[in-house]
Tab-separated table of C-alpha atoms (C1' of nucleotides) in Angstrom:
chain	number	residue	atom	x	y	z
A	975	UNK	CA	35.852	0.161	25.958
A	976	UNK	CA	34.953	-2.205	27.780
A	977	UNK	CA	31.417	-1.705	28.711
A	978	UNK	CA	30.427	-0.926	24.941
A	979	UNK	CA	31.993	-4.664	23.816
A	980	UNK	CA	29.803	-5.839	26.378
A	981	UNK	CA	26.847	-4.010	25.991
A	982	UNK	CA	27.008	-4.898	21.604
A	983	UNK	CA	27.948	-8.631	22.140
A	984	UNK	CA	24.630	-8.553	23.882
A	985	UNK	CA	23.003	-8.472	20.851
A	986	UNK	CA	25.218	-10.463	18.202
A	987	UNK	CA	27.950	-12.208	18.335
A	988	UNK	CA	30.893	-9.886	16.921
A	989	UNK	CA	33.983	-12.405	14.660
A	990	UNK	CA	37.391	-11.146	16.560
A	991	UNK	CA	38.487	-8.792	13.134
A	992	UNK	CA	34.643	-6.979	13.418
A	993	UNK	CA	35.448	-6.610	17.023
A	994	UNK	CA	38.688	-5.483	16.591
A	995	UNK	CA	37.942	-2.894	13.777
A	996	UNK	CA	35.140	-1.049	15.887
A	997	UNK	CA	37.689	-0.947	18.693
A	998	UNK	CA	39.205	0.962	17.244
A	999	UNK	CA	36.702	3.049	15.094
A	1000	UNK	CA	35.344	4.628	18.624
A	1001	UNK	CA	36.708	6.995	20.468
A	1002	UNK	CA	36.159	8.730	24.350
A	1003	UNK	CA	34.620	11.640	24.241
A	1004	UNK	CA	34.386	12.905	28.547
A	1005	UNK	CA	31.690	16.140	28.081
A	1006	UNK	CA	30.553	18.414	30.872
A	1007	UNK	CA	26.621	18.865	32.026
A	1008	UNK	CA	24.536	20.734	29.512
A	1009	UNK	CA	26.586	20.334	26.802
A	1010	UNK	CA	24.917	19.455	23.832
A	1011	UNK	CA	25.102	16.810	21.569
A	1012	UNK	CA	23.379	18.080	18.802
A	1013	UNK	CA	21.315	21.037	18.216
A	1014	UNK	CA	17.984	21.207	16.600
A	1015	UNK	CA	18.560	22.070	12.541
A	1016	UNK	CA	22.008	20.925	12.406
A	1017	UNK	CA	22.885	16.971	10.803
A	1018	UNK	CA	23.742	14.869	13.020
A	1019	UNK	CA	26.835	12.350	11.769
A	1020	UNK	CA	27.455	10.496	14.967
A	1021	UNK	CA	26.519	8.013	16.221
A	1022	UNK	CA	27.409	7.978	20.822
A	1023	UNK	CA	27.408	5.230	23.086
A	1024	UNK	CA	27.140	6.677	26.720
A	1025	UNK	CA	29.241	4.761	29.017
A	1026	UNK	CA	28.650	6.638	32.264
A	1027	UNK	CA	26.033	9.255	32.431
A	1028	UNK	CA	22.359	10.670	31.500
A	1029	UNK	CA	20.923	12.238	28.817
A	1030	UNK	CA	17.995	13.771	27.096
A	1031	UNK	CA	15.765	14.701	23.802
A	1032	UNK	CA	14.080	17.358	23.328
A	1033	UNK	CA	12.296	19.446	21.098
A	1034	UNK	CA	10.008	22.246	21.033
A	1035	UNK	CA	6.849	22.939	21.069
A	1036	UNK	CA	4.710	26.397	20.895
A	1037	UNK	CA	7.892	27.675	23.116
A	1038	UNK	CA	8.373	24.704	25.677
A	1039	UNK	CA	10.874	22.065	25.361
A	1040	UNK	CA	9.240	18.586	25.995
A	1041	UNK	CA	11.953	15.697	26.983
A	1042	UNK	CA	10.797	12.441	24.213
A	1043	UNK	CA	12.789	10.694	26.035
A	1044	UNK	CA	16.167	9.445	28.227
A	1045	UNK	CA	18.850	8.119	27.567
A	1046	UNK	CA	21.728	6.012	30.864
A	1047	UNK	CA	24.151	3.688	31.089
A	1048	UNK	CA	24.659	1.755	28.114
A	1049	UNK	CA	22.088	3.023	25.938
A	1050	UNK	CA	23.400	4.002	22.128
A	1051	UNK	CA	22.276	7.626	21.797
A	1052	UNK	CA	21.574	10.051	18.560
A	1053	UNK	CA	18.780	11.743	16.699
A	1054	UNK	CA	18.324	8.514	14.902
A	1055	UNK	CA	16.138	10.337	12.003
A	1056	UNK	CA	19.113	12.839	11.018
A	1057	UNK	CA	21.859	10.496	11.604
A	1058	UNK	CA	19.944	7.812	8.510
A	1059	UNK	CA	18.473	10.535	6.729
A	1060	UNK	CA	20.723	12.626	7.342
A	1061	UNK	CA	18.510	15.356	6.892
A	1062	UNK	CA	18.497	18.853	9.499
A	1063	UNK	CA	18.068	16.972	12.982
A	1064	UNK	CA	14.692	18.148	14.538
A	1065	UNK	CA	15.806	17.455	18.235
A	1066	UNK	CA	18.558	18.581	20.915
A	1067	UNK	CA	20.254	16.032	23.076
A	1068	UNK	CA	21.122	17.236	26.412
A	1069	UNK	CA	23.689	16.148	28.937
A	1070	UNK	CA	21.540	16.574	32.565
A	1071	UNK	CA	25.302	14.954	33.793
A	1072	UNK	CA	29.258	15.591	33.059
A	1073	UNK	CA	28.993	11.875	30.772
A	1074	UNK	CA	32.165	9.716	29.435
A	1075	UNK	CA	30.990	8.616	26.137
A	1076	UNK	CA	31.877	6.768	22.627
A	1077	UNK	CA	31.655	8.459	19.486
A	1078	UNK	CA	31.790	6.998	15.377
A	1079	UNK	CA	30.463	8.461	12.432
A	1080	UNK	CA	28.272	7.675	10.174
A	1081	UNK	CA	30.286	7.152	7.620
A	1082	UNK	CA	32.657	4.983	9.527
A	1083	UNK	CA	30.366	3.080	10.533
A	1084	UNK	CA	29.046	2.420	7.098
A	1085	UNK	CA	32.125	1.272	6.007
A	1086	UNK	CA	32.654	-0.903	8.547
A	1087	UNK	CA	28.762	-2.312	7.470
A	1088	UNK	CA	30.779	-2.971	4.185
A	1089	UNK	CA	32.992	-4.705	5.439
A	1090	UNK	CA	31.755	-6.649	8.098
A	1091	UNK	CA	28.726	-8.716	7.739
A	1092	UNK	CA	28.215	-9.204	11.323
A	1093	UNK	CA	28.194	-5.879	11.997
A	1094	UNK	CA	25.425	-5.246	9.877
A	1095	UNK	CA	23.412	-7.679	11.403
A	1096	UNK	CA	24.221	-6.227	14.479
A	1097	UNK	CA	23.043	-3.129	13.054
A	1098	UNK	CA	19.672	-4.559	12.061
A	1099	UNK	CA	19.509	-6.172	15.563
A	1100	UNK	CA	20.565	-3.074	18.046
A	1101	UNK	CA	17.562	-1.167	15.189
A	1102	UNK	CA	14.549	-4.331	15.676
A	1103	UNK	CA	15.589	-4.584	19.097
A	1104	UNK	CA	15.032	-0.481	18.699
A	1105	UNK	CA	11.803	-0.728	17.361
A	1106	UNK	CA	10.547	-3.005	19.640
A	1107	UNK	CA	11.308	-1.228	22.946
A	1108	UNK	CA	10.081	2.353	21.456
A	1109	UNK	CA	6.560	0.462	20.282
A	1110	UNK	CA	6.027	-0.782	24.217
A	1111	UNK	CA	6.047	2.222	25.337
A	1112	UNK	CA	3.900	4.086	23.146
A	1113	UNK	CA	1.233	0.852	23.483
A	1114	UNK	CA	1.958	1.473	27.649
A	1115	UNK	CA	1.945	4.865	27.540
A	1116	UNK	CA	-1.337	5.732	25.360
A	1117	UNK	CA	-5.382	4.969	27.581
A	1118	UNK	CA	-3.340	5.130	30.885
A	1119	UNK	CA	-3.733	7.986	33.648
A	1120	UNK	CA	-0.804	9.875	35.018
A	1121	UNK	CA	-0.222	7.544	37.927
A	1122	UNK	CA	-0.160	4.509	35.984
A	1123	UNK	CA	2.281	6.133	33.160
A	1124	UNK	CA	4.342	7.440	36.110
A	1125	UNK	CA	4.061	3.770	38.096
A	1126	UNK	CA	5.304	2.503	35.326
A	1127	UNK	CA	7.597	4.396	34.836
A	1128	UNK	CA	9.525	4.440	38.130
A	1129	UNK	CA	8.904	0.182	37.233
A	1130	UNK	CA	11.538	0.215	34.543
A	1131	UNK	CA	14.140	2.992	35.651
A	1132	UNK	CA	13.223	3.577	39.656
A	1133	UNK	CA	16.767	5.341	39.945
A	1134	UNK	CA	14.938	8.143	37.069
A	1135	UNK	CA	13.773	10.343	39.945
A	1136	UNK	CA	16.990	11.412	41.796
A	1137	UNK	CA	18.971	12.030	38.359
A	1138	UNK	CA	16.439	14.390	36.710
A	1139	UNK	CA	14.355	17.377	37.743
A	1140	UNK	CA	10.773	16.265	37.638
A	1141	UNK	CA	9.556	19.118	34.417
A	1142	UNK	CA	11.518	16.721	32.105
A	1143	UNK	CA	9.819	13.722	33.468
A	1144	UNK	CA	6.640	15.289	32.928
A	1145	UNK	CA	6.822	16.029	29.593
A	1146	UNK	CA	8.270	12.781	28.545
A	1147	UNK	CA	5.309	11.621	30.161
A	1148	UNK	CA	2.938	13.744	27.935
A	1149	UNK	CA	1.889	15.569	31.621
A	1150	UNK	CA	2.128	19.157	32.621
A	1151	UNK	CA	5.148	19.341	35.944
A	1152	UNK	CA	1.940	20.111	38.090
A	1153	UNK	CA	-0.104	17.457	37.662
A	1154	UNK	CA	3.286	14.717	38.332
A	1155	UNK	CA	3.536	17.017	41.666
A	1156	UNK	CA	-0.201	15.964	42.605
A	1157	UNK	CA	0.579	12.347	41.270
A	1158	UNK	CA	3.349	11.659	43.426
A	1159	UNK	CA	2.257	14.680	46.746
A	1160	UNK	CA	-0.652	10.922	46.188
A	1161	UNK	CA	2.327	8.619	46.892
B	22	UNK	CA	5.329	-9.465	-6.507
B	23	UNK	CA	6.228	-6.533	-9.424
B	24	UNK	CA	5.160	-3.865	-6.488
B	25	UNK	CA	7.065	-6.462	-3.762
B	26	UNK	CA	10.461	-5.938	-6.003
B	27	UNK	CA	9.565	-2.092	-6.869
B	28	UNK	CA	8.986	-1.429	-2.957
B	29	UNK	CA	11.807	-3.152	-1.936
B	30	UNK	CA	14.377	-1.544	-4.190
B	31	UNK	CA	13.139	2.318	-2.488
B	32	UNK	CA	15.016	0.797	0.259
B	33	UNK	CA	17.441	-0.530	-0.562
B	34	UNK	CA	19.253	-1.799	-4.477
B	35	UNK	CA	19.573	-5.246	-4.544
B	36	UNK	CA	21.886	-7.492	-6.543
B	37	UNK	CA	20.155	-9.546	-9.416
B	38	UNK	CA	20.797	-13.142	-7.502
B	39	UNK	CA	19.845	-11.494	-3.943
B	40	UNK	CA	16.473	-10.138	-5.761
B	41	UNK	CA	15.614	-14.217	-7.171
B	42	UNK	CA	15.785	-15.438	-4.368
B	43	UNK	CA	13.863	-13.754	-2.641
B	44	UNK	CA	11.433	-13.532	-5.120
B	45	UNK	CA	11.082	-17.446	-4.592
B	46	UNK	CA	11.194	-16.888	-1.126
B	47	UNK	CA	7.270	-14.841	-1.244
B	48	UNK	CA	4.416	-16.990	-1.736
B	49	UNK	CA	1.382	-15.035	-2.316
B	50	UNK	CA	-2.308	-14.941	-0.428
B	51	UNK	CA	-5.315	-14.011	-1.048
B	52	UNK	CA	-7.395	-13.586	2.139
B	53	UNK	CA	-11.272	-12.413	2.847
B	54	UNK	CA	-12.364	-9.850	5.255
B	55	UNK	CA	-12.226	-10.275	8.576
B	56	UNK	CA	-9.664	-12.735	8.957
B	57	UNK	CA	-6.406	-13.042	11.578
B	58	UNK	CA	-3.248	-12.377	10.662
B	59	UNK	CA	-2.040	-13.314	13.588
B	60	UNK	CA	-3.570	-13.616	16.982
B	61	UNK	CA	-2.995	-12.663	20.534
B	62	UNK	CA	-0.782	-15.825	22.705
B	63	UNK	CA	0.276	-17.527	19.268
B	64	UNK	CA	3.681	-17.125	18.166
B	65	UNK	CA	4.157	-15.585	14.553
B	66	UNK	CA	6.585	-16.894	12.632
B	67	UNK	CA	6.043	-14.958	9.400
B	68	UNK	CA	6.498	-11.278	7.375
B	69	UNK	CA	3.822	-10.046	5.397
B	70	UNK	CA	3.617	-7.581	2.178
B	71	UNK	CA	0.607	-6.049	1.417
B	72	UNK	CA	0.228	-5.780	-1.984
B	73	UNK	CA	-3.531	-4.734	-1.573
B	74	UNK	CA	-5.534	-3.739	1.135
B	75	UNK	CA	-5.842	-2.809	4.279
B	76	UNK	CA	-5.308	-4.181	7.525
B	77	UNK	CA	-4.899	-3.452	11.290
B	78	UNK	CA	-2.883	-3.515	15.000
B	79	UNK	CA	-5.425	-3.702	17.540
B	80	UNK	CA	-4.677	-5.291	21.337
B	81	UNK	CA	-7.085	-5.382	24.258
B	82	UNK	CA	-7.052	-3.274	27.125
B	83	UNK	CA	-9.618	-3.351	29.845
B	84	UNK	CA	-11.803	-5.427	27.226
B	85	UNK	CA	-11.472	-3.160	24.865
B	86	UNK	CA	-9.749	-3.130	21.434
B	87	UNK	CA	-7.399	-0.495	20.353
B	88	UNK	CA	-6.241	-0.390	17.390
B	89	UNK	CA	-2.468	1.115	17.548
B	90	UNK	CA	-1.141	1.046	13.977
B	91	UNK	CA	-2.966	0.354	10.500
B	92	UNK	CA	-1.538	-1.387	6.618
B	93	UNK	CA	-1.651	-0.011	3.168
B	94	UNK	CA	-1.281	-1.019	0.242
B	95	UNK	CA	2.709	-1.351	-0.226
B	96	UNK	CA	3.519	-1.922	3.609
B	97	UNK	CA	5.015	-5.165	5.302
B	98	UNK	CA	3.084	-6.008	8.051
B	99	UNK	CA	3.817	-8.361	10.909
B	100	UNK	CA	3.867	-8.097	14.969
B	101	UNK	CA	7.404	-7.086	15.086
B	102	UNK	CA	7.698	-8.201	18.247
B	103	UNK	CA	6.691	-11.638	17.969
B	104	UNK	CA	7.983	-12.597	15.022
B	105	UNK	CA	12.070	-10.550	16.268
B	106	UNK	CA	11.808	-11.728	19.283
B	107	UNK	CA	9.771	-14.981	18.715
B	108	UNK	CA	7.449	-15.139	21.781
B	109	UNK	CA	3.748	-15.036	21.674
B	110	UNK	CA	2.341	-11.942	20.136
B	111	UNK	CA	0.342	-9.345	22.522
B	112	UNK	CA	-1.979	-8.442	19.498
B	113	UNK	CA	-4.042	-9.235	16.990
B	114	UNK	CA	-3.514	-8.040	13.224
B	115	UNK	CA	-7.215	-8.390	11.393
B	116	UNK	CA	-8.263	-7.593	7.821
B	117	UNK	CA	-9.743	-5.082	7.412
B	118	UNK	CA	-10.632	-5.397	3.543
B	119	UNK	CA	-9.800	-8.546	0.833
B	120	UNK	CA	-6.509	-8.243	0.440
B	121	UNK	CA	-3.541	-9.726	-1.549
B	122	UNK	CA	-0.378	-10.187	0.392
B	123	UNK	CA	2.667	-11.873	0.029
B	124	UNK	CA	4.525	-13.501	3.102
B	125	UNK	CA	7.596	-14.670	3.886
B	126	UNK	CA	9.059	-17.847	7.111
B	127	UNK	CA	11.338	-15.850	9.495
B	128	UNK	CA	13.195	-19.121	9.022
B	129	UNK	CA	13.917	-18.871	5.450
B	130	UNK	CA	14.562	-14.356	5.523
B	131	UNK	CA	17.273	-14.880	8.549
B	132	UNK	CA	18.658	-18.120	5.514
B	133	UNK	CA	18.939	-15.032	2.692
B	134	UNK	CA	20.018	-12.346	5.329
B	135	UNK	CA	23.169	-15.355	6.396
B	136	UNK	CA	23.580	-16.142	2.003
B	137	UNK	CA	22.914	-12.727	0.853
B	138	UNK	CA	24.594	-9.512	2.787
B	139	UNK	CA	22.509	-7.442	0.246
B	140	UNK	CA	19.523	-8.756	1.987
B	141	UNK	CA	20.879	-8.267	5.111
B	142	UNK	CA	21.304	-4.602	4.625
B	143	UNK	CA	17.737	-3.553	2.963
B	144	UNK	CA	16.208	-5.033	6.182
B	145	UNK	CA	18.782	-3.095	8.436
B	146	UNK	CA	17.092	-0.071	6.216
B	147	UNK	CA	13.946	-1.577	6.233
B	148	UNK	CA	13.904	-1.450	10.087
B	149	UNK	CA	15.064	2.106	9.799
B	150	UNK	CA	12.926	3.470	7.633
B	151	UNK	CA	10.142	1.975	9.880
B	152	UNK	CA	12.108	3.647	13.514
B	153	UNK	CA	11.798	6.614	11.960
B	154	UNK	CA	8.507	6.573	11.126
B	155	UNK	CA	7.231	5.454	14.187
B	156	UNK	CA	8.919	7.755	16.323
B	157	UNK	CA	7.599	10.808	13.886
B	158	UNK	CA	3.829	9.071	14.631
B	159	UNK	CA	5.479	9.369	18.674
B	160	UNK	CA	6.187	12.946	18.766
B	161	UNK	CA	3.443	14.266	16.622
B	162	UNK	CA	0.531	13.036	19.096
B	163	UNK	CA	1.850	14.143	22.385
B	164	UNK	CA	0.970	17.001	23.262
B	165	UNK	CA	-1.771	17.929	20.269
B	166	UNK	CA	-5.767	17.741	20.796
B	167	UNK	CA	-7.955	15.977	19.439
B	168	UNK	CA	-8.543	18.213	16.488
B	169	UNK	CA	-5.041	18.710	15.164
B	170	UNK	CA	-4.842	14.649	15.316
B	171	UNK	CA	-6.903	14.323	13.175
B	172	UNK	CA	-6.139	17.084	11.125
B	173	UNK	CA	-3.104	15.553	10.725
B	174	UNK	CA	-4.320	11.964	9.872
B	175	UNK	CA	-6.261	13.114	7.113
B	176	UNK	CA	-3.240	15.189	5.533
B	177	UNK	CA	-0.962	11.860	5.998
B	178	UNK	CA	-4.159	9.294	5.063
B	179	UNK	CA	-6.747	10.441	2.730
B	180	UNK	CA	-8.279	7.786	1.430
B	181	UNK	CA	-8.252	6.504	5.359
B	182	UNK	CA	-12.145	7.446	5.847
B	183	UNK	CA	-13.632	5.194	3.483
B	184	UNK	CA	-11.537	2.470	4.317
B	185	UNK	CA	-12.173	2.277	8.351
B	186	UNK	CA	-14.560	1.997	10.684
B	187	UNK	CA	-14.048	5.323	12.735
B	188	UNK	CA	-13.912	3.328	16.284
B	189	UNK	CA	-11.211	1.661	15.021
B	190	UNK	CA	-9.686	5.578	14.046
B	191	UNK	CA	-10.478	6.798	17.284
B	192	UNK	CA	-8.524	4.780	18.770
B	193	UNK	CA	-5.460	4.721	16.515
B	194	UNK	CA	-6.125	8.459	17.538
B	195	UNK	CA	-6.641	7.247	21.156
B	196	UNK	CA	-9.598	9.401	21.701
B	197	UNK	CA	-13.230	7.191	22.159
B	198	UNK	CA	-15.353	7.523	19.422
B	199	UNK	CA	-17.648	9.592	20.263
B	200	UNK	CA	-15.235	12.636	20.172
B	201	UNK	CA	-14.168	11.762	17.566
B	202	UNK	CA	-17.749	11.990	15.549
B	203	UNK	CA	-18.174	15.043	17.320
B	204	UNK	CA	-15.003	16.575	15.694
B	205	UNK	CA	-15.634	15.520	12.304
B	206	UNK	CA	-19.229	17.201	12.809
B	207	UNK	CA	-17.517	20.884	13.098
B	208	UNK	CA	-15.424	19.660	10.041
C	1100	DC	C1'	21.294	38.042	53.013
C	1101	DG	C1'	18.585	37.703	48.817
C	1102	DC	C1'	18.368	35.652	44.319
C	1103	DC	C1'	16.849	31.477	42.095
C	1104	DG	C1'	15.959	27.614	40.295
C	1105	DA	C1'	13.108	23.517	41.574
C	1106	DG	C1'	9.327	21.619	43.225
C	1107	DT	C1'	4.487	22.396	45.557
C	1108	DT	C1'	0.371	23.476	46.580
C	1109	DG	C1'	-4.537	25.507	45.596
C	1110	DA	C1'	-8.207	27.913	42.629
C	1111	DA	C1'	-11.419	27.857	38.521
C	1112	DC	C1'	-11.209	25.578	34.024
C	1113	DT	C1'	-11.614	23.327	29.898
C	1114	DG	C1'	-11.260	18.729	26.772
C	1115	DA	C1'	-12.403	14.881	26.349
C	1116	DA	C1'	-14.834	10.281	28.759
C	1117	DT	C1'	-18.190	8.095	29.986
C	1118	DC	C1'	-23.492	6.635	29.641
C	1119	DA	C1'	-27.089	6.761	27.579
C	1120	DA	C1'	-30.286	7.458	23.322
C	1121	DG	C1'	-31.193	7.427	18.587
C	1122	DA	C1'	-30.056	7.520	13.718
C	1123	DA	C1'	-28.433	5.721	9.555
C	1124	DA	C1'	-26.407	2.163	6.651
C	1125	DC	C1'	-25.357	-1.688	5.528
C	1126	DG	C1'	-26.328	-7.120	4.103
C	1127	DT	C1'	-28.499	-11.432	4.425
C	1128	DG	C1'	-32.443	-13.891	3.870
C	1129	DG	C1'	-37.108	-14.951	2.320
D	667	DC	C1'	-36.134	-6.372	-3.779
D	668	DC	C1'	-38.024	-5.822	0.908
D	669	DA	C1'	-37.496	-6.898	5.964
D	670	DC	C1'	-34.942	-7.413	9.522
D	671	DG	C1'	-31.035	-7.327	12.578
D	672	DT	C1'	-26.795	-6.142	13.258
D	673	DT	C1'	-23.611	-2.749	13.139
D	674	DT	C1'	-21.936	2.279	12.860
D	675	DC	C1'	-22.625	6.531	13.254
D	676	DT	C1'	-24.317	10.710	15.981
D	677	DT	C1'	-25.943	13.773	19.587
D	678	DG	C1'	-27.276	14.992	24.302
D	679	DA	C1'	-26.304	15.367	29.093
D	680	DT	C1'	-22.647	14.973	33.041
D	681	DT	C1'	-18.939	13.504	35.435
D	682	DC	C1'	-12.984	13.771	35.934
D	683	DA	C1'	-8.892	14.196	34.657
D	684	DG	C1'	-5.672	16.736	34.381
D	685	DT	C1'	-4.191	22.288	32.731
D	686	DT	C1'	-3.683	26.576	33.159
D	687	DC	C1'	-1.862	30.739	35.663
D	688	DA	C1'	-0.708	32.321	40.231
D	689	DA	C1'	1.221	32.525	44.465
D	690	DC	C1'	4.136	29.674	48.026
D	691	DT	C1'	8.280	26.953	50.004
D	692	DC	C1'	12.772	25.141	50.036
D	693	DG	C1'	17.680	24.437	49.817
D	694	DG	C1'	21.450	26.419	47.366
D	695	DC	C1'	24.607	29.309	46.376
D	696	DG	C1'	27.339	33.935	44.682
DNA sequence: CGCCGAGTTGAACTGAATCAAGAAACGTGG
DNA sequence: CCACGTTTCTTGATTCAGTTCAACTCGGCG
């Protein structure tokens, strides 16, 4: 719980009352490797905070799994599309390691937004932050070669190679596994 | 102004007081083709609503202009990274047609968020919407061929070809202009 | 011991980039 | 309203990065 509050405070400072309500609203959750947090076709009603562990989001395209994001310690994860619109998810979210999470329902979160302007602001600022992060990733991947994209990933998440199978990283970078293997072979 | 209020109401319903304050805060602006709304290196302090016209955001990579988004009627536009963080912009924003816009300063917008929880919520929901839109674009471009990406764009914005030079569309799709021209030749 | 998933390596193929001309369309001034 | 230069678009030839398919290696594990 400490790391959740800590992470929230890096986005926006909360009032004591808002913080207490949030503490009560998040429920702890420990899950094993390969568990699915969300499956395609189901409606996602929970937002998760990943305290410890590693997660991927992927979708199926022509029968192949395309990993389009990873979550690590201190990330908020969910299927944002489904969570926001309450339409069926188009992606799977799967644990890559046994993980410790905290969850809050959409309903509860919206109640807290209603009650504390404070929390609504934090959420707004969190979306801003995640929007900018996604935009940056988009810009930095277009018109870059395989080697450049891999080098950039290693810069941003040096630990990733030890924790995530190569095939998942390859599709995340928009490459085939064989190409990524060859890129790595050249150091 | 009518179309701005109309557009806001599709995101979230505002109180009369909040709506009135917003009406006062937005200033009208009419600019000619090729004007720059934002230039790389400058800090972006304004958010714009595009009532009429057409805009692109682009950045320079190896001396080449890469258009990474277009704005049309009823879009909110700014350099989100610079606007949110108040760091220098990494992109240019340029009018592709003479346009009618409304602008609000970051300072004023944050004041209004402070005053009306209502407006803070609308902004949070707007960010949600734009986040989802960006994510969808990302997913739909990765692992797609040139022809598929072009077909998808035409579905979503059939009018774009008559309003925007081919070269800009090509870089938006992650292609060279020559390739896009050949894709079009095959209908 | 043999299977299985994960990663590597090789050879052939291909979609798209690049380089290089040329053709159209456009706007501006005379 | 035409002439000229500029910008925009097309077409061709060549090259290359990355895919695909297939075989092989390696380490872990029942």
